[in-house]
Amino acid sequence: CSIVLLMGVVVLVFLAPRFGWSVDAVLSGSMEPTLRSGGIAVTRPVDPAEVQAGDIITFRSPLTGELTSHRVIEAGGGTSPVFRTQGDANQDPDPFSVRGGHITGRVCFHVPYAGYAAMFVKTPPGLVLTLVVPGLIVIVMEIVNIWRAMSALEKKRAGVRLT
């Protein structure tokens, strides 16, 4: 069951970006309880003009350049929209405004605890354990099945020759 879960996370982590979506681990508790630390936030692309107060957006922080997911508390329209954001668990709004060009998307759903698996899958040992090892297990199982079928066929042929 855990291998199936890990393989599902692998598919999500590696295929979602091909469609413009992003799958990011939630590393802090600034959005708890909405986005729990250790989970993953799945973000889909959004036109900044469509973002409204109350949406949770993922953006590049103008201070650190790191991806951050916070709730929009104020949306300024116009040709170059600017947003005020705040983490649900934070007492104060973020000390900066987010320009529309920094937004990577709107968070559409969250999977608790899967962030730990997603972070692990992105490491070389995680990739080996979630893709290569299960693949090798399937190959070995098929080789054993072929060997058994060939042995049964050989026994059947030997039985036909004796009679």
PDB file of C-alpha atoms in Angstrom:
ATOM      1  CA  CYS A   1       0.000   0.000   0.000  1.00  0.00           C
ATOM      2  CA  SER A   2       2.800   2.443   0.864  1.00  0.00           C
ATOM      3  CA  ILE A   3       4.610   1.624  -2.393  1.00  0.00           C
ATOM      4  CA  VAL A   4       1.448   2.474  -4.345  1.00  0.00           C
ATOM      5  CA  LEU A   5       1.166   5.763  -2.425  1.00  0.00           C
ATOM      6  CA  LEU A   6       4.809   6.595  -3.113  1.00  0.00           C
ATOM      7  CA  MET A   7       4.422   5.757  -6.804  1.00  0.00           C
ATOM      8  CA  GLY A   8       1.319   7.999  -6.937  1.00  0.00           C
ATOM      9  CA  VAL A   9       3.328  10.827  -5.414  1.00  0.00           C
ATOM     10  CA  VAL A  10       6.085  10.183  -7.999  1.00  0.00           C
ATOM     11  CA  VAL A  11       3.576  10.481 -10.832  1.00  0.00           C
ATOM     12  CA  LEU A  12       2.119  13.666  -9.348  1.00  0.00           C
ATOM     13  CA  VAL A  13       5.515  15.243  -8.692  1.00  0.00           C
ATOM     14  CA  PHE A  14       6.982  14.471 -12.107  1.00  0.00           C
ATOM     15  CA  LEU A  15       3.934  14.718 -14.425  1.00  0.00           C
ATOM     16  CA  ALA A  16       2.097  17.748 -13.008  1.00  0.00           C
ATOM     17  CA  PRO A  17       4.782  20.234 -14.176  1.00  0.00           C
ATOM     18  CA  ARG A  18       4.321  19.007 -17.757  1.00  0.00           C
ATOM     19  CA  PHE A  19       0.824  20.510 -17.625  1.00  0.00           C
ATOM     20  CA  GLY A  20       1.911  23.763 -15.961  1.00  0.00           C
ATOM     21  CA  TRP A  21       0.879  22.646 -12.478  1.00  0.00           C
ATOM     22  CA  SER A  22       3.317  22.538  -9.603  1.00  0.00           C
ATOM     23  CA  VAL A  23       3.521  20.227  -6.636  1.00  0.00           C
ATOM     24  CA  ASP A  24       5.369  21.773  -3.722  1.00  0.00           C
ATOM     25  CA  ALA A  25       6.077  20.582  -0.212  1.00  0.00           C
ATOM     26  CA  VAL A  26       4.705  22.796   2.547  1.00  0.00           C
ATOM     27  CA  LEU A  27       7.756  23.537   4.660  1.00  0.00           C
ATOM     28  CA  SER A  28       6.405  25.944   7.272  1.00  0.00           C
ATOM     29  CA  GLY A  29       3.357  26.278   9.454  1.00  0.00           C
ATOM     30  CA  SER A  30       2.443  29.783   8.269  1.00  0.00           C
ATOM     31  CA  MET A  31      -0.732  28.516   6.571  1.00  0.00           C
ATOM     32  CA  GLU A  32      -1.866  26.034   9.223  1.00  0.00           C
ATOM     33  CA  PRO A  33      -4.411  24.596   9.633  1.00  0.00           C
ATOM     34  CA  THR A  34      -5.353  25.120   5.956  1.00  0.00           C
ATOM     35  CA  LEU A  35      -2.001  23.901   4.564  1.00  0.00           C
ATOM     36  CA  ARG A  36      -0.247  21.729   7.105  1.00  0.00           C
ATOM     37  CA  SER A  37       3.522  21.557   7.301  1.00  0.00           C
ATOM     38  CA  GLY A  38       4.746  18.348   5.673  1.00  0.00           C
ATOM     39  CA  GLY A  39       1.909  18.246   3.165  1.00  0.00           C
ATOM     40  CA  ILE A  40       1.979  19.114  -0.506  1.00  0.00           C
ATOM     41  CA  ALA A  41       0.194  22.009  -2.143  1.00  0.00           C
ATOM     42  CA  VAL A  42      -0.874  21.436  -5.734  1.00  0.00           C
ATOM     43  CA  THR A  43      -0.936  24.694  -7.654  1.00  0.00           C
ATOM     44  CA  ARG A  44      -2.421  25.336 -11.067  1.00  0.00           C
ATOM     45  CA  PRO A  45      -1.542  28.301 -13.264  1.00  0.00           C
ATOM     46  CA  VAL A  46      -3.812  31.325 -12.926  1.00  0.00           C
ATOM     47  CA  ASP A  47      -4.118  34.656 -14.679  1.00  0.00           C
ATOM     48  CA  PRO A  48      -3.248  37.286 -12.021  1.00  0.00           C
ATOM     49  CA  ALA A  49      -6.323  39.266 -13.118  1.00  0.00           C
ATOM     50  CA  GLU A  50      -8.489  36.368 -11.856  1.00  0.00           C
ATOM     51  CA  VAL A  51      -6.961  36.290  -8.361  1.00  0.00           C
ATOM     52  CA  GLN A  52      -9.296  37.555  -5.636  1.00  0.00           C
ATOM     53  CA  ALA A  53      -9.072  38.213  -1.922  1.00  0.00           C
ATOM     54  CA  GLY A  54      -9.412  34.893  -0.102  1.00  0.00           C
ATOM     55  CA  ASP A  55      -7.515  32.858  -2.730  1.00  0.00           C
ATOM     56  CA  ILE A  56      -4.393  30.998  -1.686  1.00  0.00           C
ATOM     57  CA  ILE A  57      -1.649  31.734  -4.189  1.00  0.00           C
ATOM     58  CA  THR A  58       1.872  30.460  -4.669  1.00  0.00           C
ATOM     59  CA  PHE A  59       4.410  33.144  -5.542  1.00  0.00           C
ATOM     60  CA  ARG A  60       8.101  33.912  -5.563  1.00  0.00           C
ATOM     61  CA  SER A  61       8.880  35.937  -2.474  1.00  0.00           C
ATOM     62  CA  PRO A  62      10.363  39.308  -3.419  1.00  0.00           C
ATOM     63  CA  LEU A  63      12.603  39.033  -0.332  1.00  0.00           C
ATOM     64  CA  THR A  64      14.030  35.532  -0.704  1.00  0.00           C
ATOM     65  CA  GLY A  65      13.010  34.359  -4.173  1.00  0.00           C
ATOM     66  CA  GLU A  66      11.616  31.186  -2.609  1.00  0.00           C
ATOM     67  CA  LEU A  67       8.168  29.834  -3.387  1.00  0.00           C
ATOM     68  CA  THR A  68       5.586  30.773  -0.773  1.00  0.00           C
ATOM     69  CA  SER A  69       1.884  29.954  -0.516  1.00  0.00           C
ATOM     70  CA  HIS A  70      -0.207  32.511   1.383  1.00  0.00           C
ATOM     71  CA  ARG A  71      -3.760  33.817   1.305  1.00  0.00           C
ATOM     72  CA  VAL A  72      -4.559  37.003  -0.617  1.00  0.00           C
ATOM     73  CA  ILE A  73      -5.991  39.545   1.816  1.00  0.00           C
ATOM     74  CA  GLU A  74      -6.160  42.431  -0.638  1.00  0.00           C
ATOM     75  CA  ALA A  75      -6.196  42.362  -4.430  1.00  0.00           C
ATOM     76  CA  GLY A  76      -5.356  45.480  -6.411  1.00  0.00           C
ATOM     77  CA  GLY A  77      -6.539  45.335  -9.998  1.00  0.00           C
ATOM     78  CA  GLY A  78      -5.346  47.247 -13.008  1.00  0.00           C
ATOM     79  CA  THR A  79      -2.920  46.396 -15.771  1.00  0.00           C
ATOM     80  CA  SER A  80      -0.274  45.278 -13.288  1.00  0.00           C
ATOM     81  CA  PRO A  81      -2.113  43.732 -10.316  1.00  0.00           C
ATOM     82  CA  VAL A  82      -0.524  43.891  -6.873  1.00  0.00           C
ATOM     83  CA  PHE A  83      -1.567  41.708  -3.943  1.00  0.00           C
ATOM     84  CA  ARG A  84      -1.218  41.778  -0.164  1.00  0.00           C
ATOM     85  CA  THR A  85      -0.804  38.344   1.362  1.00  0.00           C
ATOM     86  CA  GLN A  86      -0.725  36.786   4.789  1.00  0.00           C
ATOM     87  CA  GLY A  87      -0.262  33.312   6.183  1.00  0.00           C
ATOM     88  CA  ASP A  88      -3.364  32.041   7.995  1.00  0.00           C
ATOM     89  CA  ALA A  89      -1.292  31.358  11.121  1.00  0.00           C
ATOM     90  CA  ASN A  90       0.584  34.678  10.957  1.00  0.00           C
ATOM     91  CA  GLN A  91      -0.523  37.658  13.041  1.00  0.00           C
ATOM     92  CA  ASP A  92       0.607  40.247  10.480  1.00  0.00           C
ATOM     93  CA  PRO A  93       0.438  40.557   6.705  1.00  0.00           C
ATOM     94  CA  ASP A  94       3.581  39.854   4.709  1.00  0.00           C
ATOM     95  CA  PRO A  95       5.956  42.871   4.737  1.00  0.00           C
ATOM     96  CA  PHE A  96       5.834  43.144   0.944  1.00  0.00           C
ATOM     97  CA  SER A  97       3.388  43.279  -1.934  1.00  0.00           C
ATOM     98  CA  VAL A  98       3.229  40.534  -4.534  1.00  0.00           C
ATOM     99  CA  ARG A  99       3.191  41.611  -8.164  1.00  0.00           C
ATOM    100  CA  GLY A 100       1.182  39.572 -10.660  1.00  0.00           C
ATOM    101  CA  GLY A 101       4.365  38.464 -12.431  1.00  0.00           C
ATOM    102  CA  HIS A 102       5.602  36.742  -9.273  1.00  0.00           C
ATOM    103  CA  ILE A 103       2.526  34.519  -8.984  1.00  0.00           C
ATOM    104  CA  THR A 104       3.063  30.927 -10.132  1.00  0.00           C
ATOM    105  CA  GLY A 105      -0.527  29.857  -9.526  1.00  0.00           C
ATOM    106  CA  ARG A 106      -3.502  29.282  -7.238  1.00  0.00           C
ATOM    107  CA  VAL A 107      -3.450  26.421  -4.755  1.00  0.00           C
ATOM    108  CA  CYS A 108      -6.237  24.061  -5.806  1.00  0.00           C
ATOM    109  CA  PHE A 109      -5.758  21.294  -3.250  1.00  0.00           C
ATOM    110  CA  HIS A 110      -3.560  20.072  -0.440  1.00  0.00           C
ATOM    111  CA  VAL A 111      -2.497  16.548   0.485  1.00  0.00           C
ATOM    112  CA  PRO A 112      -1.456  16.279   4.164  1.00  0.00           C
ATOM    113  CA  TYR A 113       1.832  14.490   4.963  1.00  0.00           C
ATOM    114  CA  ALA A 114       2.561  13.737   1.287  1.00  0.00           C
ATOM    115  CA  GLY A 115       5.195  16.477   1.248  1.00  0.00           C
ATOM    116  CA  TYR A 116       7.560  14.252   3.165  1.00  0.00           C
ATOM    117  CA  ALA A 117       7.201  11.615   0.446  1.00  0.00           C
ATOM    118  CA  ALA A 118       7.485  14.232  -2.327  1.00  0.00           C
ATOM    119  CA  MET A 119      10.712  15.616  -0.864  1.00  0.00           C
ATOM    120  CA  PHE A 120      12.085  12.076  -0.510  1.00  0.00           C
ATOM    121  CA  VAL A 121      11.119  11.120  -4.078  1.00  0.00           C
ATOM    122  CA  LYS A 122      13.096  14.072  -5.451  1.00  0.00           C
ATOM    123  CA  THR A 123      16.321  12.709  -3.941  1.00  0.00           C
ATOM    124  CA  PRO A 124      18.405  10.074  -5.794  1.00  0.00           C
ATOM    125  CA  PRO A 125      17.768   7.376  -3.128  1.00  0.00           C
ATOM    126  CA  GLY A 126      14.055   8.211  -3.171  1.00  0.00           C
ATOM    127  CA  LEU A 127      13.880   7.911  -6.938  1.00  0.00           C
ATOM    128  CA  VAL A 128      15.649   4.557  -6.800  1.00  0.00           C
ATOM    129  CA  LEU A 129      13.362   3.239  -4.062  1.00  0.00           C
ATOM    130  CA  THR A 130      10.132   4.392  -5.676  1.00  0.00           C
ATOM    131  CA  LEU A 131      10.828   3.651  -9.337  1.00  0.00           C
ATOM    132  CA  VAL A 132      13.818   1.374  -9.837  1.00  0.00           C
ATOM    133  CA  VAL A 133      13.230  -1.102  -6.993  1.00  0.00           C
ATOM    134  CA  PRO A 134       9.534  -1.725  -7.801  1.00  0.00           C
ATOM    135  CA  GLY A 135      10.472  -2.019 -11.485  1.00  0.00           C
ATOM    136  CA  LEU A 136      13.138  -4.619 -10.673  1.00  0.00           C
ATOM    137  CA  ILE A 137      10.676  -6.524  -8.490  1.00  0.00           C
ATOM    138  CA  VAL A 138       8.204  -6.705 -11.389  1.00  0.00           C
ATOM    139  CA  ILE A 139      10.951  -7.867 -13.779  1.00  0.00           C
ATOM    140  CA  VAL A 140      12.132 -10.589 -11.367  1.00  0.00           C
ATOM    141  CA  MET A 141       8.538 -11.761 -10.808  1.00  0.00           C
ATOM    142  CA  GLU A 142       8.007 -12.033 -14.568  1.00  0.00           C
ATOM    143  CA  ILE A 143      11.269 -13.966 -15.025  1.00  0.00           C
ATOM    144  CA  VAL A 144      10.145 -16.411 -12.322  1.00  0.00           C
ATOM    145  CA  ASN A 145       6.754 -16.802 -14.031  1.00  0.00           C
ATOM    146  CA  ILE A 146       8.430 -17.487 -17.387  1.00  0.00           C
ATOM    147  CA  TRP A 147      10.793 -19.994 -15.760  1.00  0.00           C
ATOM    148  CA  ARG A 148       7.873 -21.808 -14.108  1.00  0.00           C
ATOM    149  CA  ALA A 149       5.924 -21.923 -17.372  1.00  0.00           C
ATOM    150  CA  MET A 150       8.955 -23.271 -19.240  1.00  0.00           C
ATOM    151  CA  SER A 151       9.558 -25.888 -16.518  1.00  0.00           C
ATOM    152  CA  ALA A 152       5.927 -27.013 -16.676  1.00  0.00           C
ATOM    153  CA  LEU A 153       6.140 -27.214 -20.475  1.00  0.00           C
ATOM    154  CA  GLU A 154       9.396 -29.205 -20.262  1.00  0.00           C
ATOM    155  CA  LYS A 155       7.806 -31.649 -17.775  1.00  0.00           C
ATOM    156  CA  LYS A 156       4.806 -32.035 -20.036  1.00  0.00           C
ATOM    157  CA  ARG A 157       7.062 -32.777 -23.039  1.00  0.00           C
ATOM    158  CA  ALA A 158       9.073 -35.272 -21.017  1.00  0.00           C
ATOM    159  CA  GLY A 159       5.852 -37.017 -19.929  1.00  0.00           C
ATOM    160  CA  VAL A 160       4.655 -37.280 -23.531  1.00  0.00           C
ATOM    161  CA  ARG A 161       7.973 -38.861 -24.684  1.00  0.00           C
ATOM    162  CA  LEU A 162       7.826 -41.585 -22.005  1.00  0.00           C
ATOM    163  CA  THR A 163       4.401 -42.920 -23.034  1.00  0.00           C
TER     164      THR A 163
END
